[in-house]
Each structure stands twice: as structure tokens, then as C-alpha cells.
């Protein structure tokens, strides 16, 4: 078995990890450090997601000591047979196996019969997914096609995506759970981390822990975790009912200051938001634009439909001007510039965005360095010793535009402090929508509002 000793007196958790939103258990952090030593021995040439699972084994050769399993996503250096790591759920890489033989046939057919080749590829993909027979904690078995179609019960989604994306079933979490179930091991906790350089399109930070992907793994893990006692989803636990501050108000509109940690509009499991707060205060009120939950700052509220459409047109015609403040890790190469990187939603890992020069929507951000500073002895855990306070002016309004433009190596290469998706976790996301300017829909007067630097920003910048 691929079990590894974990020498620790740390007690295991009461429940297994909820894999899509979690804090790594201390046992997983220790296991990950062991795996990193093995990775350094292998010295992989490309970035890769790795996973660890701490388990209990009956009649363990290590007695009562904790043990762990390790996995990598996809192939590691073109191989899937590394002794240290659990094997794939199904090995399609055997040179003389059915899959590789059919691949060679399809490659030959593609030159003289492209339509036949396409049909053969689809049939082979369907055959491959049927070989992935996934277990759950009850000992039940279901293949990937049935798992996918049972999870996506909407006919619209099933018609558009009749089969899982390529590579489904080869991520760390399904491999680890499958191996544990096959060998009668009790899963205690699990975590995944990225090792190496980031891919070209998306952003992954070396050594950072990440949740399981939702596009490929959510349907599989929903099945495989059945029968385990799992941590509740932290995103469904409710949030404090914060309230925005009214900065300006007249008969037709309002400008409000949203606190970090408050939704702009209702979420999947949480109704309280700036939008619902505004509707309760002003009948018929509508939010003109949005901010990410953990971004603080100014939002426009229209009190009737006509004003809403007027302000929407101003956004479309780029009349409305917005300014943000951000604290980023590191120091940009230039003090002032324009970032022009096209963005596209990652369909298998929402809400993450990727840079896509072929299909992405153009996104433009202007930035200026306001101040650089050292982290000093600040108690917050940082991943850099130098930081920069930036002013950011978005010329377009794409999802996660500022976060991606700051973090991506083709942008600034300096993630915003506290950005869990594209950088590193901290006590908060240091991004504030500080100023907004627009033409008043009734008076045509140019309106400008600007907040002071938020207390959290001020204390960070002035105390380090």
C-alpha cells in the first residue's frame, strides 16, 4: 500500500474535510511538508496540483500512528506510476492497452476521414469515462457518465454537456478517496496544494493550498463523499448582517459605502445584501453595479427604473469613473501604466477567471504606485517582505478584473493582499472602491464622491 507514516500527536478532526472550502487541518499541513520533500527529489519541470489525505488503517503496521496518502493531478512528468503516490483510478496510459491502440487508429483516420475520426474520438471518450467506476463510503459503485448525468439533472445542461470534461476523475481528491475506499482506510482529512510555476492562463501560487475544482470534481465528490461525516459548507453558514453607510442621498439615487464581507446582491444561500437592504429602505430601489463580497467601498443605488437605465448607459459609455485602492504583494516594475489582458470565466472552476487571448473579453486597467513599504513586524502572516499601495482605475468592468490584472504575471505579477483566489489568504482582502464620479441623471451635474483610506488599509500601511 502507498501509506506513509505521519509522526504526530495532533488529534484527528471530528469530521472529514468539506473539499470546496476549507482550512487545512494541521495533520494535512504536516503531511504536505513530507510530500514536498518527495517532490523536490523528483524535481518536476511543470507546475502541478498535489493532494494529501490523512487516514486510519485497521491493523496498521505503524500501530496507532497517523498515516497519509499522496496524489497528483493528471500525469507527473508524463507518468502515472510513481511509487510514492496513489495510482490513477483507471490507467489509460498502457502502450498496448485498448485506449492507446484506439488513439493510434484515430490519429491515422484523421488524415483521410476527419468525420469518422471525430465520431471515433467521441466513442472512445465515452468508453474511457465508463471505465472510471467510482466508489463511495457505502461501498456503492457508479461510473463517471452516470455520476455526471445524475448530478446535472437539468436537461439544458445535460444536452449542452452530455459528458464530463476531459481529465475528469484524474484530480487529486477522487484518486485519494478511491484508493482509501479500495483498501478499507478511514479518511480523516484532506488538502490540496500547488507546487511549481503557475500555468500561463490561470494563476496558482507556489505552495498555496486550494479547494477542489468545482467543474470536474463537484459532481464526482458529491457521489464519493456519501457515507462520510463531512464538515458543513462554510459558505452556507450565514454571515453577519452588516449594513452599508449612506454617503449621499437625494430623491432619485443614493451612494453607499459597502463594508467588506457583505454581498452586493443575494447569493445562493444568503439573502442579506446591499440590494435587499436598499429595497427595504427605498421601495423599487436597484443596485446599478456590484462589488465582490470582500471588496469594500462605493456603490450606486437607483431609486427607480428610469434612473437605473440612465446610470447603466453611463457605465456602458464609460462615462462613470471609478478609482480603487489596493495593497499588493511586491513592487510593480513601473510606477504607472496600463494593463490590457483579456479575461474569460474558467468554466470548470467558477468563479475563477483566466487570461484567454483568443476567446476572452478585453479588460483594461490603469494603475499608479502611491507608496511602497516593508512588512516589518506586523502580526499578519505575509508572503512578501515588500508591499505597494496602488491606485487602480478600471476602464472596463470584467469579473475579478483588478484581482487578475494585479496577480497575473502578464499584468503586475503582484497579487492583492488577502486574495485567496489569485494570491494568498490574509486577515482580509485589501481592495477598496474608494471613489466614483458620474453625471446626475436629473440635474446633469458632475458628481464626485471619495472615501478616506479605510482604517484597515491605514493601519497596515502606517504600522509597517
mmCIF file of N, CA and C in Angstrom, residues 339-450:
data_model
loop_
_atom_site.group_PDB
_atom_site.id
_atom_site.type_symbol
_atom_site.label_atom_id
_atom_site.label_comp_id
_atom_site.label_asym_id
_atom_site.label_seq_id
_atom_site.Cartn_x
_atom_site.Cartn_y
_atom_site.Cartn_z
ATOM 1 N N UNK A 339 -2.720 48.060 -17.958
ATOM 2 C CA UNK A 339 -2.764 46.599 -18.091
ATOM 3 C C UNK A 339 -3.905 46.269 -19.038
ATOM 4 N N UNK A 340 -3.609 45.491 -20.072
ATOM 5 C CA UNK A 340 -4.602 45.135 -21.088
ATOM 6 C C UNK A 340 -4.545 43.619 -21.281
ATOM 7 N N UNK A 341 -5.338 42.895 -20.477
ATOM 8 C CA UNK A 341 -5.350 41.429 -20.523
ATOM 9 C C UNK A 341 -6.783 40.938 -20.673
ATOM 10 N N UNK A 342 -7.096 40.155 -21.714
ATOM 11 C CA UNK A 342 -8.464 39.653 -21.910
ATOM 12 C C UNK A 342 -8.797 38.543 -20.912
ATOM 13 N N UNK A 343 -9.994 38.581 -20.363
ATOM 14 C CA UNK A 343 -10.386 37.644 -19.314
ATOM 15 C C UNK A 343 -11.583 36.808 -19.744
ATOM 16 N N UNK A 344 -11.599 35.585 -19.230
ATOM 17 C CA UNK A 344 -12.686 34.643 -19.500
ATOM 18 C C UNK A 344 -12.923 33.828 -18.244
ATOM 19 N N UNK A 345 -14.195 33.553 -17.949
ATOM 20 C CA UNK A 345 -14.521 32.717 -16.790
ATOM 21 C C UNK A 345 -14.028 31.292 -17.032
ATOM 22 N N UNK A 346 -13.371 30.713 -16.028
ATOM 23 C CA UNK A 346 -12.934 29.321 -16.110
ATOM 24 C C UNK A 346 -14.161 28.433 -15.914
ATOM 25 N N UNK A 347 -14.642 27.755 -16.962
ATOM 26 C CA UNK A 347 -15.918 27.034 -16.856
ATOM 27 C C UNK A 347 -15.884 25.862 -15.885
ATOM 28 N N UNK A 348 -14.699 25.314 -15.611
ATOM 29 C CA UNK A 348 -14.634 24.167 -14.709
ATOM 30 C C UNK A 348 -14.202 24.571 -13.301
ATOM 31 N N UNK A 349 -14.044 25.858 -13.071
ATOM 32 C CA UNK A 349 -13.595 26.278 -11.739
ATOM 33 C C UNK A 349 -14.140 27.656 -11.403
ATOM 34 N N UNK A 350 -15.436 27.849 -11.570
ATOM 35 C CA UNK A 350 -16.059 29.128 -11.259
ATOM 36 C C UNK A 350 -15.903 29.444 -9.783
ATOM 37 N N UNK A 351 -15.725 30.723 -9.389
ATOM 38 C CA UNK A 351 -15.788 31.931 -10.216
ATOM 39 C C UNK A 351 -14.427 32.396 -10.737
ATOM 40 N N UNK A 352 -13.426 31.535 -10.722
ATOM 41 C CA UNK A 352 -12.096 31.936 -11.159
ATOM 42 C C UNK A 352 -12.110 32.389 -12.620
ATOM 43 N N UNK A 353 -11.272 33.372 -12.910
ATOM 44 C CA UNK A 353 -11.097 33.868 -14.270
ATOM 45 C C UNK A 353 -9.736 33.423 -14.800
ATOM 46 N N UNK A 354 -9.632 33.347 -16.122
ATOM 47 C CA UNK A 354 -8.371 33.015 -16.770
ATOM 48 C C UNK A 354 -8.081 34.069 -17.826
ATOM 49 N N UNK A 355 -6.809 34.206 -18.189
ATOM 50 C CA UNK A 355 -6.425 35.055 -19.314
ATOM 51 C C UNK A 355 -6.545 34.222 -20.584
ATOM 52 N N UNK A 356 -7.337 34.696 -21.528
ATOM 53 C CA UNK A 356 -7.562 33.963 -22.774
ATOM 54 C C UNK A 356 -7.496 34.956 -23.929
ATOM 55 N N UNK A 357 -6.392 34.913 -24.678
ATOM 56 C CA UNK A 357 -6.187 35.878 -25.754
ATOM 57 C C UNK A 357 -7.066 35.600 -26.963
ATOM 58 N N UNK A 358 -7.632 34.401 -27.070
ATOM 59 C CA UNK A 358 -8.464 34.064 -28.218
ATOM 60 C C UNK A 358 -9.938 34.321 -27.957
ATOM 61 N N UNK A 359 -10.434 33.905 -26.781
ATOM 62 C CA UNK A 359 -11.864 33.986 -26.510
ATOM 63 C C UNK A 359 -12.212 34.994 -25.410
ATOM 64 N N UNK A 360 -11.233 35.514 -24.688
ATOM 65 C CA UNK A 360 -11.511 36.397 -23.571
ATOM 66 C C UNK A 360 -12.033 37.763 -24.000
ATOM 67 N N UNK A 361 -12.724 38.437 -23.067
ATOM 68 C CA UNK A 361 -13.202 39.803 -23.294
ATOM 69 C C UNK A 361 -12.111 40.791 -22.857
ATOM 70 N N UNK A 362 -11.938 41.835 -23.654
ATOM 71 C CA UNK A 362 -10.882 42.790 -23.362
ATOM 72 C C UNK A 362 -11.121 43.451 -22.007
ATOM 73 N N UNK A 363 -10.079 43.561 -21.224
ATOM 74 C CA UNK A 363 -10.137 44.183 -19.891
ATOM 75 C C UNK A 363 -8.941 45.115 -19.746
ATOM 76 N N UNK A 364 -9.211 46.369 -19.347
ATOM 77 C CA UNK A 364 -8.169 47.405 -19.290
ATOM 78 C C UNK A 364 -8.182 48.059 -17.916
ATOM 79 N N UNK A 365 -7.026 48.160 -17.311
ATOM 80 C CA UNK A 365 -6.870 48.795 -16.003
ATOM 81 C C UNK A 365 -5.669 49.734 -16.027
ATOM 82 N N UNK A 366 -5.870 50.939 -15.523
ATOM 83 C CA UNK A 366 -4.760 51.871 -15.322
ATOM 84 C C UNK A 366 -4.338 51.803 -13.853
ATOM 85 N N UNK A 367 -3.046 51.897 -13.594
ATOM 86 C CA UNK A 367 -2.578 51.839 -12.212
ATOM 87 C C UNK A 367 -1.493 52.887 -11.973
ATOM 88 N N UNK A 368 -1.348 53.239 -10.710
ATOM 89 C CA UNK A 368 -0.261 54.133 -10.303
ATOM 90 C C UNK A 368 0.199 53.744 -8.899
ATOM 91 N N UNK A 369 1.497 53.664 -8.709
ATOM 92 C CA UNK A 369 2.075 53.376 -7.394
ATOM 93 C C UNK A 369 1.960 54.615 -6.519
ATOM 94 N N UNK A 370 1.365 54.438 -5.343
ATOM 95 C CA UNK A 370 1.260 55.538 -4.391
ATOM 96 C C UNK A 370 2.341 55.478 -3.319
ATOM 97 N N UNK A 371 2.686 54.258 -2.920
ATOM 98 C CA UNK A 371 3.685 54.111 -1.866
ATOM 99 C C UNK A 371 4.135 52.669 -1.794
ATOM 100 N N UNK A 372 5.409 52.432 -1.518
ATOM 101 C CA UNK A 372 5.915 51.089 -1.223
ATOM 102 C C UNK A 372 6.370 51.065 0.230
ATOM 103 N N UNK A 373 6.287 49.902 0.841
ATOM 104 C CA UNK A 373 6.653 49.803 2.256
ATOM 105 C C UNK A 373 7.047 48.380 2.584
ATOM 106 N N UNK A 374 7.678 48.204 3.743
ATOM 107 C CA UNK A 374 8.165 46.917 4.215
ATOM 108 C C UNK A 374 7.179 46.346 5.213
ATOM 109 N N UNK A 375 7.120 45.008 5.279
ATOM 110 C CA UNK A 375 6.146 44.373 6.176
ATOM 111 C C UNK A 375 6.506 44.507 7.639
ATOM 112 N N UNK A 376 7.764 44.771 7.942
ATOM 113 C CA UNK A 376 8.179 44.972 9.325
ATOM 114 C C UNK A 376 7.821 43.803 10.206
ATOM 115 N N UNK A 377 7.258 44.081 11.377
ATOM 116 C CA UNK A 377 6.925 43.030 12.352
ATOM 117 C C UNK A 377 5.426 42.860 12.500
ATOM 118 N N UNK A 378 4.674 43.254 11.475
ATOM 119 C CA UNK A 378 3.222 43.120 11.532
ATOM 120 C C UNK A 378 2.835 41.683 11.849
ATOM 121 N N UNK A 379 1.822 41.501 12.707
ATOM 122 C CA UNK A 379 1.461 40.156 13.161
ATOM 123 C C UNK A 379 0.783 39.322 12.074
ATOM 124 N N UNK A 380 0.189 39.962 11.056
ATOM 125 C CA UNK A 380 -0.448 39.214 9.976
ATOM 126 C C UNK A 380 0.611 38.444 9.207
ATOM 127 N N UNK A 381 0.307 37.197 8.824
ATOM 128 C CA UNK A 381 1.241 36.397 8.041
ATOM 129 C C UNK A 381 1.255 36.887 6.601
ATOM 130 N N UNK A 382 2.414 37.300 6.113
ATOM 131 C CA UNK A 382 2.557 37.778 4.749
ATOM 132 C C UNK A 382 3.433 36.824 3.959
ATOM 133 N N UNK A 383 3.295 36.889 2.630
ATOM 134 C CA UNK A 383 4.092 36.058 1.738
ATOM 135 C C UNK A 383 5.089 36.898 0.961
ATOM 136 N N UNK A 384 5.317 38.127 1.396
ATOM 137 C CA UNK A 384 6.268 39.022 0.764
ATOM 138 C C UNK A 384 6.791 39.958 1.830
ATOM 139 N N UNK A 385 7.984 40.498 1.628
ATOM 140 C CA UNK A 385 8.528 41.463 2.587
ATOM 141 C C UNK A 385 8.278 42.897 2.145
ATOM 142 N N UNK A 386 8.021 43.107 0.848
ATOM 143 C CA UNK A 386 7.738 44.436 0.328
ATOM 144 C C UNK A 386 6.312 44.496 -0.206
ATOM 145 N N UNK A 387 5.670 45.646 -0.011
ATOM 146 C CA UNK A 387 4.281 45.837 -0.420
ATOM 147 C C UNK A 387 4.127 47.197 -1.087
ATOM 148 N N UNK A 388 3.050 47.320 -1.832
ATOM 149 C CA UNK A 388 2.782 48.565 -2.550
ATOM 150 C C UNK A 388 1.322 48.960 -2.384
ATOM 151 N N UNK A 389 1.105 50.236 -2.107
ATOM 152 C CA UNK A 389 -0.242 50.803 -2.133
ATOM 153 C C UNK A 389 -0.479 51.360 -3.528
ATOM 154 N N UNK A 390 -1.497 50.851 -4.209
ATOM 155 C CA UNK A 390 -1.792 51.224 -5.591
ATOM 156 C C UNK A 390 -3.103 51.974 -5.693
ATOM 157 N N UNK A 391 -3.175 52.892 -6.667
ATOM 158 C CA UNK A 391 -4.446 53.410 -7.161
ATOM 159 C C UNK A 391 -4.745 52.689 -8.472
ATOM 160 N N UNK A 392 -5.974 52.234 -8.634
ATOM 161 C CA UNK A 392 -6.393 51.473 -9.812
ATOM 162 C C UNK A 392 -7.628 52.126 -10.423
ATOM 163 N N UNK A 393 -7.585 52.325 -11.741
ATOM 164 C CA UNK A 393 -8.734 52.876 -12.462
ATOM 165 C C UNK A 393 -9.184 51.878 -13.527
ATOM 166 N N UNK A 394 -10.249 51.124 -13.292
ATOM 167 C CA UNK A 394 -10.709 50.170 -14.307
ATOM 168 C C UNK A 394 -11.405 50.900 -15.455
ATOM 169 N N UNK A 395 -10.949 50.659 -16.682
ATOM 170 C CA UNK A 395 -11.596 51.234 -17.856
ATOM 171 C C UNK A 395 -12.670 50.311 -18.410
ATOM 172 N N UNK A 396 -12.685 49.065 -17.956
ATOM 173 C CA UNK A 396 -13.740 48.099 -18.264
ATOM 174 C C UNK A 396 -14.186 47.483 -16.943
ATOM 175 N N UNK A 397 -15.237 46.679 -16.980
ATOM 176 C CA UNK A 397 -15.783 46.134 -15.736
ATOM 177 C C UNK A 397 -15.942 44.633 -15.749
ATOM 178 N N UNK A 398 -14.870 43.908 -16.020
ATOM 179 C CA UNK A 398 -14.937 42.445 -16.045
ATOM 180 C C UNK A 398 -14.870 41.862 -14.632
ATOM 181 N N UNK A 399 -15.430 40.668 -14.483
ATOM 182 C CA UNK A 399 -15.384 39.968 -13.198
ATOM 183 C C UNK A 399 -13.936 39.740 -12.779
ATOM 184 N N UNK A 400 -13.622 40.103 -11.538
ATOM 185 C CA UNK A 400 -12.287 39.902 -10.951
ATOM 186 C C UNK A 400 -11.184 40.606 -11.751
ATOM 187 N N UNK A 401 -11.546 41.648 -12.483
ATOM 188 C CA UNK A 401 -10.568 42.307 -13.354
ATOM 189 C C UNK A 401 -9.360 42.824 -12.584
ATOM 190 N N UNK A 402 -9.595 43.581 -11.509
ATOM 191 C CA UNK A 402 -8.478 44.150 -10.769
ATOM 192 C C UNK A 402 -7.645 43.066 -10.102
ATOM 193 N N UNK A 403 -8.293 42.058 -9.580
ATOM 194 C CA UNK A 403 -7.580 40.981 -8.892
ATOM 195 C C UNK A 403 -6.693 40.210 -9.868
ATOM 196 N N UNK A 404 -7.236 39.903 -11.057
ATOM 197 C CA UNK A 404 -6.459 39.191 -12.067
ATOM 198 C C UNK A 404 -5.332 40.063 -12.626
ATOM 199 N N UNK A 405 -5.626 41.324 -12.928
ATOM 200 C CA UNK A 405 -4.617 42.203 -13.511
ATOM 201 C C UNK A 405 -3.458 42.457 -12.554
ATOM 202 N N UNK A 406 -3.753 42.495 -11.271
ATOM 203 C CA UNK A 406 -2.665 42.657 -10.300
ATOM 204 C C UNK A 406 -1.850 41.372 -10.168
ATOM 205 N N UNK A 407 -2.514 40.222 -10.143
ATOM 206 C CA UNK A 407 -1.835 38.971 -9.814
ATOM 207 C C UNK A 407 -1.137 38.323 -11.001
ATOM 208 N N UNK A 408 -1.690 38.430 -12.187
ATOM 209 C CA UNK A 408 -1.169 37.672 -13.329
ATOM 210 C C UNK A 408 0.224 38.166 -13.725
ATOM 211 N N UNK A 409 1.131 37.238 -14.069
ATOM 212 C CA UNK A 409 2.488 37.655 -14.448
ATOM 213 C C UNK A 409 2.534 38.544 -15.676
ATOM 214 N N UNK A 410 1.542 38.473 -16.562
ATOM 215 C CA UNK A 410 1.490 39.379 -17.704
ATOM 216 C C UNK A 410 0.892 40.732 -17.336
ATOM 217 N N UNK A 411 0.392 40.834 -16.097
ATOM 218 C CA UNK A 411 -0.065 42.112 -15.564
ATOM 219 C C UNK A 411 1.018 42.686 -14.664
ATOM 220 N N UNK A 412 0.684 42.838 -13.378
ATOM 221 C CA UNK A 412 1.684 43.352 -12.430
ATOM 222 C C UNK A 412 2.493 42.242 -11.776
ATOM 223 N N UNK A 413 1.932 41.025 -11.728
ATOM 224 C CA UNK A 413 2.616 39.954 -11.012
ATOM 225 C C UNK A 413 2.685 40.201 -9.522
ATOM 226 N N UNK A 414 1.749 41.009 -9.005
ATOM 227 C CA UNK A 414 1.719 41.388 -7.583
ATOM 228 C C UNK A 414 0.293 41.199 -7.060
ATOM 229 N N UNK A 415 -0.065 40.023 -6.542
ATOM 230 C CA UNK A 415 -1.444 39.798 -6.100
ATOM 231 C C UNK A 415 -1.841 40.728 -4.965
ATOM 232 N N UNK A 416 -3.132 41.043 -4.929
ATOM 233 C CA UNK A 416 -3.662 41.868 -3.845
ATOM 234 C C UNK A 416 -3.587 41.080 -2.538
ATOM 235 N N UNK A 417 -3.142 41.734 -1.490
ATOM 236 C CA UNK A 417 -3.023 41.077 -0.186
ATOM 237 C C UNK A 417 -4.403 40.561 0.250
ATOM 238 N N UNK A 418 -4.447 39.303 0.624
ATOM 239 C CA UNK A 418 -5.686 38.693 1.090
ATOM 240 C C UNK A 418 -6.544 38.105 -0.005
ATOM 241 N N UNK A 419 -6.034 38.051 -1.238
ATOM 242 C CA UNK A 419 -6.802 37.482 -2.347
ATOM 243 C C UNK A 419 -6.602 35.967 -2.370
ATOM 244 N N UNK A 420 -7.575 35.235 -1.828
ATOM 245 C CA UNK A 420 -7.449 33.777 -1.718
ATOM 246 C C UNK A 420 -7.476 33.083 -3.072
ATOM 247 N N UNK A 421 -8.158 33.663 -4.059
ATOM 248 C CA UNK A 421 -8.260 33.012 -5.363
ATOM 249 C C UNK A 421 -6.975 33.125 -6.165
ATOM 250 N N UNK A 422 -6.359 34.297 -6.168
ATOM 251 C CA UNK A 422 -5.224 34.544 -7.052
ATOM 252 C C UNK A 422 -3.933 34.883 -6.315
ATOM 253 N N UNK A 423 -3.998 34.947 -4.996
ATOM 254 C CA UNK A 423 -2.814 35.260 -4.210
ATOM 255 C C UNK A 423 -2.754 34.410 -2.960
ATOM 256 N N UNK A 424 -2.689 35.068 -1.814
ATOM 257 C CA UNK A 424 -2.583 34.354 -0.545
ATOM 258 C C UNK A 424 -3.594 34.913 0.459
ATOM 259 N N UNK A 425 -4.042 34.040 1.331
ATOM 260 C CA UNK A 425 -5.012 34.440 2.343
ATOM 261 C C UNK A 425 -4.360 35.343 3.380
ATOM 262 N N UNK A 426 -5.134 36.304 3.857
ATOM 263 C CA UNK A 426 -4.692 37.178 4.946
ATOM 264 C C UNK A 426 -5.910 37.465 5.813
ATOM 265 N N UNK A 427 -5.836 38.503 6.633
ATOM 266 C CA UNK A 427 -6.957 38.808 7.517
ATOM 267 C C UNK A 427 -8.146 39.389 6.750
ATOM 268 N N UNK A 428 -7.909 39.913 5.528
ATOM 269 C CA UNK A 428 -8.969 40.473 4.713
ATOM 270 C C UNK A 428 -8.427 40.712 3.307
ATOM 271 N N UNK A 429 -9.321 41.059 2.376
ATOM 272 C CA UNK A 429 -8.910 41.467 1.041
ATOM 273 C C UNK A 429 -8.670 42.974 1.056
ATOM 274 N N UNK A 430 -7.449 43.380 0.718
ATOM 275 C CA UNK A 430 -7.098 44.801 0.782
ATOM 276 C C UNK A 430 -7.401 45.476 -0.553
ATOM 277 N N UNK A 431 -8.710 45.625 -0.829
ATOM 278 C CA UNK A 431 -9.195 46.274 -2.038
ATOM 279 C C UNK A 431 -10.404 47.122 -1.672
ATOM 280 N N UNK A 432 -10.351 48.400 -2.007
ATOM 281 C CA UNK A 432 -11.402 49.353 -1.650
ATOM 282 C C UNK A 432 -11.809 50.169 -2.877
ATOM 283 N N UNK A 433 -13.110 50.174 -3.172
ATOM 284 C CA UNK A 433 -13.641 51.064 -4.203
ATOM 285 C C UNK A 433 -13.738 52.452 -3.593
ATOM 286 N N UNK A 434 -12.700 53.248 -3.770
ATOM 287 C CA UNK A 434 -12.555 54.471 -2.976
ATOM 288 C C UNK A 434 -13.296 55.673 -3.544
ATOM 289 N N UNK A 435 -13.426 55.741 -4.862
ATOM 290 C CA UNK A 435 -14.025 56.941 -5.453
ATOM 291 C C UNK A 435 -14.893 56.570 -6.646
ATOM 292 N N UNK A 436 -15.938 57.377 -6.886
ATOM 293 C CA UNK A 436 -16.790 57.203 -8.061
ATOM 294 C C UNK A 436 -17.281 58.571 -8.519
ATOM 295 N N UNK A 437 -17.379 58.759 -9.830
ATOM 296 C CA UNK A 437 -17.859 60.025 -10.402
ATOM 297 C C UNK A 437 -18.806 59.704 -11.553
ATOM 298 N N UNK A 438 -19.885 60.504 -11.689
ATOM 299 C CA UNK A 438 -20.902 60.248 -12.707
ATOM 300 C C UNK A 438 -21.708 61.526 -12.949
ATOM 301 N N UNK A 439 -22.487 61.511 -14.027
ATOM 302 C CA UNK A 439 -23.383 62.622 -14.323
ATOM 303 C C UNK A 439 -24.741 62.365 -13.687
ATOM 304 N N UNK A 440 -25.237 63.322 -12.909
ATOM 305 C CA UNK A 440 -26.520 63.140 -12.243
ATOM 306 C C UNK A 440 -27.627 63.038 -13.296
ATOM 307 N N UNK A 441 -28.450 61.987 -13.247
ATOM 308 C CA UNK A 441 -29.464 61.774 -14.290
ATOM 309 C C UNK A 441 -30.494 62.898 -14.402
ATOM 310 N N UNK A 442 -30.738 63.654 -13.351
ATOM 311 C CA UNK A 442 -31.765 64.698 -13.388
ATOM 312 C C UNK A 442 -31.171 66.086 -13.607
ATOM 313 N N UNK A 443 -30.123 66.422 -12.863
ATOM 314 C CA UNK A 443 -29.547 67.775 -12.941
ATOM 315 C C UNK A 443 -28.430 67.885 -13.964
ATOM 316 N N UNK A 444 -27.903 66.748 -14.448
ATOM 317 C CA UNK A 444 -26.742 66.689 -15.355
ATOM 318 C C UNK A 444 -25.465 67.223 -14.712
ATOM 319 N N UNK A 445 -25.495 67.404 -13.406
ATOM 320 C CA UNK A 445 -24.305 67.866 -12.681
ATOM 321 C C UNK A 445 -23.311 66.716 -12.535
ATOM 322 N N UNK A 446 -22.007 67.037 -12.666
ATOM 323 C CA UNK A 446 -20.959 66.033 -12.467
ATOM 324 C C UNK A 446 -20.795 65.797 -10.971
ATOM 325 N N UNK A 447 -21.039 64.546 -10.539
ATOM 326 C CA UNK A 447 -20.997 64.195 -9.123
ATOM 327 C C UNK A 447 -19.727 63.387 -8.849
ATOM 328 N N UNK A 448 -19.040 63.716 -7.772
ATOM 329 C CA UNK A 448 -17.812 63.001 -7.417
ATOM 330 C C UNK A 448 -17.813 62.715 -5.922
ATOM 331 N N UNK A 449 -17.558 61.450 -5.573
ATOM 332 C CA UNK A 449 -17.514 61.040 -4.165
ATOM 333 C C UNK A 449 -16.238 60.246 -3.925
ATOM 334 N N UNK A 450 -15.583 60.515 -2.814
ATOM 335 C CA UNK A 450 -14.334 59.829 -2.492
ATOM 336 C C UNK A 450 -14.276 59.557 -0.999
#
